[in-house]
Coordinates of C-alpha atoms in Angstrom, one line a residue:
M239 CA 0.0 0.0 0.0
S240 CA 1.5 3.3 -1.0
S241 CA 2.2 5.9 1.8
Q242 CA 1.6 8.8 -0.5
L243 CA -1.7 10.2 0.8
L244 CA -1.4 13.8 0.0
Y245 CA -0.7 15.8 -3.2
G246 CA 2.3 16.9 -1.2
G247 CA 3.4 13.3 -0.6
T248 CA 2.9 12.8 3.1
T249 CA 1.0 10.4 5.3
D250 CA 0.1 13.1 7.7
Q251 CA -2.5 14.7 5.6
R252 CA -4.9 17.4 6.7
L253 CA -8.1 18.2 4.9
P254 CA -8.6 22.0 5.2
H255 CA -11.8 22.1 3.3
I256 CA -14.0 19.7 5.2
D257 CA -15.4 22.2 7.6
G258 CA -16.1 24.5 4.7
L259 CA -18.1 21.8 3.0
K260 CA -20.1 21.3 6.1
F261 CA -20.8 25.0 6.3
L262 CA -22.0 25.1 2.7
G263 CA -24.2 22.0 3.1
V264 CA -25.8 23.3 6.4
F265 CA -26.3 26.8 4.9
W266 CA -28.0 25.5 1.8
F267 CA -30.3 23.2 3.8
L268 CA -31.0 26.1 6.3
M269 CA -31.9 28.7 3.7
T270 CA -34.0 26.4 1.5
T271 CA -36.1 24.9 4.4
N272 CA -36.8 28.4 5.7
F273 CA -37.6 30.1 2.4
T274 CA -39.8 27.7 0.5
Y275 CA -43.3 26.1 0.5
S276 CA -45.0 22.9 1.5
D277 CA -43.3 19.6 0.8
H278 CA -46.4 18.3 -0.9
V279 CA -47.8 20.1 -3.9
E280 CA -51.0 18.6 -5.3
D281 CA -51.8 21.0 -8.2
D282 CA -50.3 21.9 -11.5
E283 CA -48.4 24.8 -10.0
A284 CA -45.7 22.3 -9.1
L285 CA -44.9 21.7 -12.8
H286 CA -44.2 25.4 -13.2
A287 CA -42.0 25.9 -10.1
T288 CA -39.3 28.5 -10.5
I289 CA -35.6 27.6 -10.5
H290 CA -35.4 29.0 -6.9
E291 CA -38.4 26.9 -5.8
R292 CA -36.8 23.7 -7.3
L293 CA -33.6 24.5 -5.4
C294 CA -35.6 24.9 -2.2
R295 CA -37.8 21.8 -2.5
R296 CA -34.8 19.6 -3.3
S297 CA -32.7 20.6 -0.4
Y298 CA -33.0 17.0 0.8
V299 CA -30.0 16.2 -1.4
A300 CA -27.8 18.0 1.2
I301 CA -28.7 15.2 3.7
Q302 CA -26.9 12.7 1.4
L303 CA -23.8 14.9 1.5
F304 CA -23.9 14.9 5.3
I305 CA -24.2 11.1 5.6
V306 CA -21.6 10.3 3.0
M307 CA -19.3 12.9 4.6
S308 CA -19.9 11.3 8.0
G309 CA -18.8 7.9 6.7
F310 CA -15.8 9.4 4.9
I311 CA -14.5 11.3 8.0
S312 CA -15.3 8.6 10.5
H313 CA -13.1 6.2 8.7
Y314 CA -10.5 8.8 7.9
G315 CA -10.1 9.7 11.6
Y316 CA -10.5 6.2 13.1
N317 CA -8.5 4.3 10.4
G318 CA -5.6 3.6 12.8
R319 CA -7.8 2.4 15.7
D320 CA -7.9 -1.3 16.7
F321 CA -11.6 -2.0 17.5
S322 CA -10.7 -5.6 18.6
N323 CA -9.6 -3.8 21.7
M324 CA -12.8 -3.4 23.8
A325 CA -11.3 -0.3 25.5
V326 CA -10.9 1.4 22.1
T327 CA -14.5 0.5 21.1
K328 CA -15.8 1.7 24.4
K329 CA -14.0 5.0 24.1
Y330 CA -15.2 5.3 20.5
F331 CA -18.9 5.2 21.5
I332 CA -18.3 7.6 24.4
N333 CA -16.6 10.1 22.1
R334 CA -19.0 9.6 19.2
F335 CA -22.3 10.1 21.1
L336 CA -21.4 12.2 24.2
S337 CA -20.0 14.9 21.9
I338 CA -23.4 15.6 20.4
L339 CA -26.0 14.8 23.1
A340 CA -26.0 18.1 25.0
C341 CA -26.8 20.1 21.9
Y342 CA -29.2 17.5 20.7
Y343 CA -31.3 17.2 23.9
A344 CA -31.3 21.0 24.6
S345 CA -32.4 22.0 21.0
V346 CA -35.2 19.4 21.0
F347 CA -36.4 20.6 24.4
V348 CA -36.5 24.3 23.4
S349 CA -38.2 23.4 20.0
H350 CA -40.8 21.5 22.0
C351 CA -41.5 24.4 24.3
V352 CA -41.8 26.9 21.5
K353 CA -44.0 24.7 19.3
S354 CA -46.3 23.8 22.2
Y355 CA -46.7 27.4 23.2
A356 CA -47.4 28.4 19.5
Q357 CA -50.0 25.7 19.1
C358 CA -51.9 25.7 22.4
Q359 CA -50.1 28.1 24.8
T360 CA -49.1 25.3 27.1
F361 CA -45.9 23.4 27.9
W362 CA -47.3 20.2 26.5
C363 CA -49.3 20.0 23.3
G364 CA -50.3 16.6 21.9
H365 CA -50.0 15.3 18.3
K366 CA -52.9 13.1 17.1
K367 CA -50.5 11.0 14.9
V368 CA -47.9 10.4 17.6
N369 CA -47.8 8.5 20.8
E370 CA -46.2 11.1 23.0
W371 CA -44.5 8.7 25.4
L372 CA -43.1 6.7 22.6
A373 CA -41.9 9.9 20.9
V374 CA -40.1 10.9 24.1
F375 CA -38.5 7.5 24.4
A376 CA -37.4 7.6 20.7
I377 CA -35.9 11.1 21.2
L378 CA -34.0 10.0 24.3
T379 CA -32.6 6.9 22.6
L380 CA -31.9 8.5 19.1
T381 CA -34.4 6.1 17.5
Q382 CA -37.1 8.4 16.2
S383 CA -36.3 7.7 12.5
W384 CA -37.2 4.1 13.0
F385 CA -40.8 5.0 13.7
G386 CA -41.6 7.0 10.6
R387 CA -42.0 10.6 9.5
H388 CA -44.2 11.9 12.3
Y389 CA -41.9 10.6 15.0
A390 CA -38.7 11.6 13.1
F391 CA -39.9 15.2 12.8
W392 CA -41.5 15.4 16.2
R393 CA -40.6 18.8 17.9
N394 CA -37.2 19.4 16.3
T395 CA -37.5 18.6 12.5
K396 CA -33.7 18.7 12.1
A397 CA -32.9 16.2 14.8
F398 CA -33.9 13.2 12.7
I399 CA -30.5 13.2 10.9
L400 CA -28.8 12.1 14.1
S401 CA -31.2 9.2 14.6
T402 CA -30.7 8.2 10.9
V403 CA -26.9 8.1 11.1
A404 CA -26.7 6.8 14.7
F405 CA -27.2 3.2 13.4
S406 CA -24.3 3.7 11.0
W407 CA -22.1 5.0 13.8
V408 CA -22.9 1.9 15.9
T409 CA -22.1 -0.5 13.1
Y410 CA -18.9 1.3 12.0
P411 CA -16.5 -0.5 14.4
F412 CA -17.7 -3.8 13.1
M413 CA -17.5 -3.0 9.4
K414 CA -14.1 -1.3 9.5
S415 CA -11.9 -4.4 9.6
P416 CA -13.7 -6.3 6.8
L417 CA -13.7 -3.3 4.5
Q418 CA -10.0 -2.7 5.1
R419 CA -9.3 -6.3 4.1
L420 CA -10.8 -5.7 0.6
S421 CA -8.4 -5.9 -2.3
D422 CA -8.1 -2.7 -4.4
K423 CA -10.2 -4.3 -7.1
A424 CA -12.9 -5.4 -4.7
L425 CA -12.9 -1.9 -3.2
K426 CA -13.5 -0.2 -6.5
I427 CA -16.2 -2.7 -7.4
S428 CA -17.9 -2.0 -4.1
L429 CA -17.9 1.7 -4.9
I430 CA -19.9 0.9 -8.0
V431 CA -22.2 -1.6 -6.5
V432 CA -23.3 0.3 -3.3
P433 CA -25.0 3.2 -5.2
I434 CA -26.8 0.7 -7.4
F435 CA -27.9 -1.3 -4.4
A436 CA -29.3 1.8 -2.7
L437 CA -31.5 2.5 -5.7
I438 CA -33.1 -1.0 -5.9
P439 CA -35.7 -0.7 -3.1
V440 CA -37.0 2.7 -4.2
T441 CA -37.1 1.6 -7.9
I442 CA -39.0 -1.6 -7.1
T443 CA -41.5 0.4 -5.0
L444 CA -42.0 3.0 -7.8
I445 CA -42.7 0.1 -10.2
V446 CA -45.2 -1.5 -7.8
K447 CA -46.9 1.8 -7.0
G448 CA -47.3 2.8 -10.7
G449 CA -44.6 5.4 -10.8
M450 CA -45.6 7.5 -7.8
L451 CA -44.9 6.9 -4.2
Q452 CA -47.9 7.2 -1.9
G453 CA -48.4 8.6 1.6
N454 CA -45.3 8.5 3.7
D455 CA -43.4 6.1 1.4
W456 CA -41.0 8.9 0.3
Y457 CA -40.1 9.7 3.9
W458 CA -39.3 6.1 4.7
F459 CA -36.7 6.0 2.0
Y460 CA -35.5 9.5 3.0
L461 CA -34.9 9.0 6.7
F462 CA -35.1 5.3 7.6
P463 CA -31.7 4.3 9.0
L464 CA -31.4 1.1 7.0
S465 CA -32.3 2.8 3.7
R466 CA -29.6 5.5 4.3
F467 CA -27.0 3.0 5.5
P468 CA -25.5 2.6 2.0
D469 CA -24.7 6.3 2.0
F470 CA -22.6 5.9 5.1
V471 CA -20.9 2.7 3.7
F472 CA -20.1 4.5 0.5
G473 CA -18.4 7.3 2.4
V474 CA -16.3 4.7 4.3
L475 CA -15.3 2.9 1.1
L476 CA -14.4 6.2 -0.5
S477 CA -12.3 7.1 2.5
E478 CA -10.5 3.7 2.4
L479 CA -9.7 4.3 -1.3
F480 CA -8.4 7.7 -0.4
I481 CA -6.2 6.5 2.5
R482 CA -4.6 3.7 0.4
G483 CA -3.1 6.5 -1.6
N484 CA -3.3 4.9 -5.1
D485 CA -2.7 7.0 -8.1
K486 CA -5.0 10.0 -8.2
P487 CA -5.4 11.7 -11.6
V488 CA -4.6 15.4 -11.4
V489 CA -7.9 16.1 -13.1
L490 CA -9.9 14.8 -10.1
P491 CA -10.3 18.3 -8.4
K492 CA -11.6 19.7 -11.6
L493 CA -14.0 16.8 -12.0
A494 CA -15.2 17.5 -8.4
D495 CA -16.1 21.0 -9.4
A496 CA -17.9 19.7 -12.5
A497 CA -19.8 17.2 -10.4
A498 CA -21.0 19.8 -7.9
L499 CA -22.1 22.0 -10.8
F500 CA -23.9 19.1 -12.5
I501 CA -25.8 18.3 -9.3
M502 CA -27.1 21.9 -9.1
I503 CA -28.0 21.9 -12.8
I504 CA -30.1 18.7 -12.4
I505 CA -31.8 20.1 -9.3
M506 CA -32.8 23.4 -10.8
S507 CA -33.6 22.3 -14.4
V508 CA -35.9 19.3 -13.9
P509 CA -39.5 20.3 -13.3
F510 CA -40.8 19.6 -9.8
A511 CA -43.9 17.4 -9.7
G512 CA -43.9 16.6 -6.0
R513 CA -41.4 14.7 -3.9
E514 CA -43.4 11.5 -4.5
S515 CA -42.7 11.6 -8.3
V516 CA -40.3 9.3 -10.0
F517 CA -37.5 11.8 -10.4
D518 CA -37.6 13.2 -6.8
S519 CA -37.9 9.7 -5.4
L520 CA -34.8 8.5 -7.2
M521 CA -33.0 11.7 -6.3
I522 CA -32.9 10.5 -2.7
F523 CA -30.0 8.2 -3.7
L524 CA -29.2 9.0 -7.3
P525 CA -26.5 11.8 -6.6
M526 CA -24.4 9.5 -4.4
P527 CA -21.6 8.9 -7.0
L528 CA -21.5 12.7 -7.8
V529 CA -21.4 13.6 -4.1
G530 CA -18.6 11.1 -3.6
L531 CA -16.7 12.6 -6.5
V532 CA -17.1 16.0 -5.0
L533 CA -15.7 14.8 -1.6
Y534 CA -13.0 12.6 -3.1
G535 CA -11.8 15.1 -5.7
T536 CA -11.6 18.1 -3.4
S537 CA -9.8 16.0 -0.8
C538 CA -7.2 14.9 -3.3
D539 CA -6.1 18.5 -3.8
P540 CA -8.2 21.2 -2.3
T541 CA -6.1 23.8 -3.9
G542 CA -6.8 22.4 -7.4
S543 CA -10.5 22.8 -7.1
L544 CA -12.5 26.0 -7.0
L545 CA -14.9 24.5 -4.5
G546 CA -12.0 23.2 -2.5
R547 CA -10.3 26.6 -2.4
F548 CA -13.5 28.3 -1.4
C549 CA -14.2 25.8 1.4
S550 CA -10.6 26.2 2.6
L551 CA -11.1 29.9 3.2
E552 CA -10.7 30.8 6.8
V553 CA -14.2 32.2 7.1
C554 CA -15.7 29.0 5.7
K555 CA -13.7 26.8 8.0
R556 CA -14.6 28.9 11.1
L557 CA -18.3 28.9 10.3
G558 CA -18.0 25.2 9.6
E559 CA -16.6 24.5 13.0
F560 CA -20.0 24.9 14.7
S561 CA -22.2 23.9 11.7
F562 CA -23.6 21.1 13.8
E563 CA -24.8 23.5 16.4
V564 CA -26.3 25.8 13.7
Y565 CA -28.1 22.9 12.2
M566 CA -29.5 21.6 15.5
W567 CA -30.6 25.0 16.8
S568 CA -32.1 26.3 13.5
D569 CA -35.5 24.6 14.2
A570 CA -36.0 26.3 17.6
V571 CA -34.8 29.7 16.4
Q572 CA -36.9 29.5 13.3
R573 CA -40.0 28.8 15.4
I574 CA -39.2 31.7 17.6
V575 CA -38.9 34.1 14.7
V576 CA -42.0 32.7 13.0
L577 CA -43.8 33.3 16.2
I578 CA -42.6 36.9 16.2
E579 CA -43.6 37.5 12.6
F580 CA -46.9 35.7 12.3
G581 CA -48.1 35.0 15.9
A582 CA -49.1 31.7 17.5
E583 CA -52.2 31.0 15.3
E584 CA -50.3 31.4 12.0
N585 CA -47.4 29.4 13.3
V586 CA -49.6 26.3 13.4
K587 CA -50.0 26.6 9.6
G588 CA -46.2 26.2 9.1
L589 CA -45.7 29.5 7.3
Y590 CA -42.2 30.3 6.3
L591 CA -40.2 33.4 7.0
T592 CA -40.2 36.4 4.7
P593 CA -36.7 37.7 3.7
W594 CA -36.2 40.3 6.5
Y595 CA -37.3 37.9 9.2
L596 CA -35.1 35.2 7.7
L597 CA -32.2 37.7 8.1
L598 CA -33.3 38.2 11.7
M599 CA -33.2 34.4 12.2
L600 CA -29.6 34.2 10.9
I601 CA -28.5 37.1 13.1
M602 CA -29.9 35.3 16.1
L603 CA -28.9 31.8 15.1
Y604 CA -25.2 32.0 14.3
P605 CA -24.0 34.0 17.4
F606 CA -26.1 31.7 19.7
S607 CA -24.9 28.5 18.0
Y608 CA -21.3 29.7 18.3
A609 CA -21.8 30.5 22.0
W610 CA -23.2 27.0 22.5
Y611 CA -20.3 25.5 20.7
R612 CA -17.7 27.6 22.5
Y613 CA -19.0 27.4 26.1
V614 CA -20.9 24.1 26.2
D615 CA -20.0 21.6 23.5
A616 CA -16.3 22.4 23.3
P617 CA -15.6 22.2 27.0
L618 CA -17.7 19.0 27.3
R619 CA -15.8 17.4 24.4
N620 CA -12.4 18.4 25.9
Y621 CA -13.5 17.0 29.3
V622 CA -14.3 13.7 27.6
Y623 CA -11.0 13.6 25.8
T624 CA -8.9 14.4 28.8
S625 CA -10.7 11.8 30.9
I626 CA -9.8 9.0 28.5
P627 CA -6.7 7.2 29.7
R628 CA -3.7 7.1 27.4
G629 CA -2.9 3.8 25.7
T630 CA -6.4 3.0 24.6
G631 CA -5.9 4.3 21.1
A632 CA -8.8 6.6 21.6
S633 CA -7.3 9.8 23.0
P634 CA -6.7 12.3 20.3
T635 CA -3.3 13.9 20.4
K636 CA -1.0 15.7 17.9
D637 CA 0.7 12.4 17.0
D638 CA -2.2 10.0 17.4
P639 CA -5.4 11.7 16.7
T640 CA -8.8 10.2 17.0
V641 CA -11.1 12.5 15.0
D642 CA -14.2 12.7 13.0
E643 CA -16.6 15.4 12.0
K644 CA -17.6 16.2 15.6
E645 CA -14.5 14.7 17.4
M646 CA -11.5 16.9 16.6
V647 CA -8.9 18.5 18.7
K648 CA -7.0 21.6 17.7
V649 CA -3.6 20.7 16.6
E650 CA -0.7 22.6 15.0
A651 CA -2.6 23.3 11.7
G652 CA -5.8 24.5 13.4
N653 CA -9.2 23.1 12.6
S654 CA -8.2 20.7 9.8
Y655 CA -8.6 17.0 9.8
K656 CA -5.6 14.8 10.2
A657 CA -5.3 11.2 9.2
P658 CA -3.4 8.6 11.1
A659 CA -0.2 7.3 9.6
V660 CA -0.4 4.5 7.1
P661 CA 2.3 1.7 6.8
E662 CA 4.5 1.7 3.8
S663 CA 3.0 -1.6 2.7
S664 CA 0.4 -4.2 3.7

């Protein structure tokens, strides 16, 4: 196995653009879900949706970016860990989940309070399609996405993504070793097979349903942990290919830019006929190879890609540091601003913010999210790190980092991801 991991030829690679990519993905999802219309459009107006409306209504593509990136970075950061050591596995789970639970629980609680007040001016307001006690259990155990759309979006509509990828995080220590034993040829074949495999269930369902998903079918494919598992596996496979350091054509960064542009062209050019249509059903999984090319190509050489250079800007990296907090708190802050703009009665109807109030939401959201990151999540994470005994392989240091998208310690190069060393041959 070659040790040449970086365009500069070192096994100690940092990826300066990853935080910037997270910032772009969260900002796109944030803007489009707060400046659009209902998910379900039942009249002919959908066929004449503007380019902007198509971009808004297809913001669900950003979720695939998050999940693929999660798999990529998880494997990239934990590549050197030996999960056959139970101490390492234990510390992995502590790091992985404890680092996100404070923000997760707090944002769900505040969203619950604001929504209950908006709907019925009380602390607790029921939902006719949800068993409240089951919903609370699902929230506490990060399992709400296993129970369908109404449970997944209960109280904090953004929190479902953690429930969706939690299953993948749990399975990662067990899939890591078998994936690393794949030959180069088998690895590349797997990168072709996994996206196809992900499309099979939704394609069969579309055929059986006569070309249009019904009811909540679309959301089962969109958020059910097993249906999104291939996205995570694809990210892990892509990371393994990257770590092996095989020849990387110099054209890859340019292809990454082209892939990102092509995704946006598809999203904005194809008429919108509702998310249950053939195109929008397939688009849950269809962009996976293009998303992978964006991530892989920009990682090979961030300086050779326009997107990579933009995401490597200091402002993008800094905003990306607390993108998780921005994403989680956006639901609560949006509900507060909608309450200010429209009042409690209108808030029930799910109206979206007008531009000036959207600006107000951003002004409130980003400083608060940074404060939470700076004074709550970061100290908690540092406490977890420093409490882990050395010698377990799970304590991130300058020389032996254990990092992923939410588990990173500041090292000499700042907030850039660092890969573990790879042997000269294997």
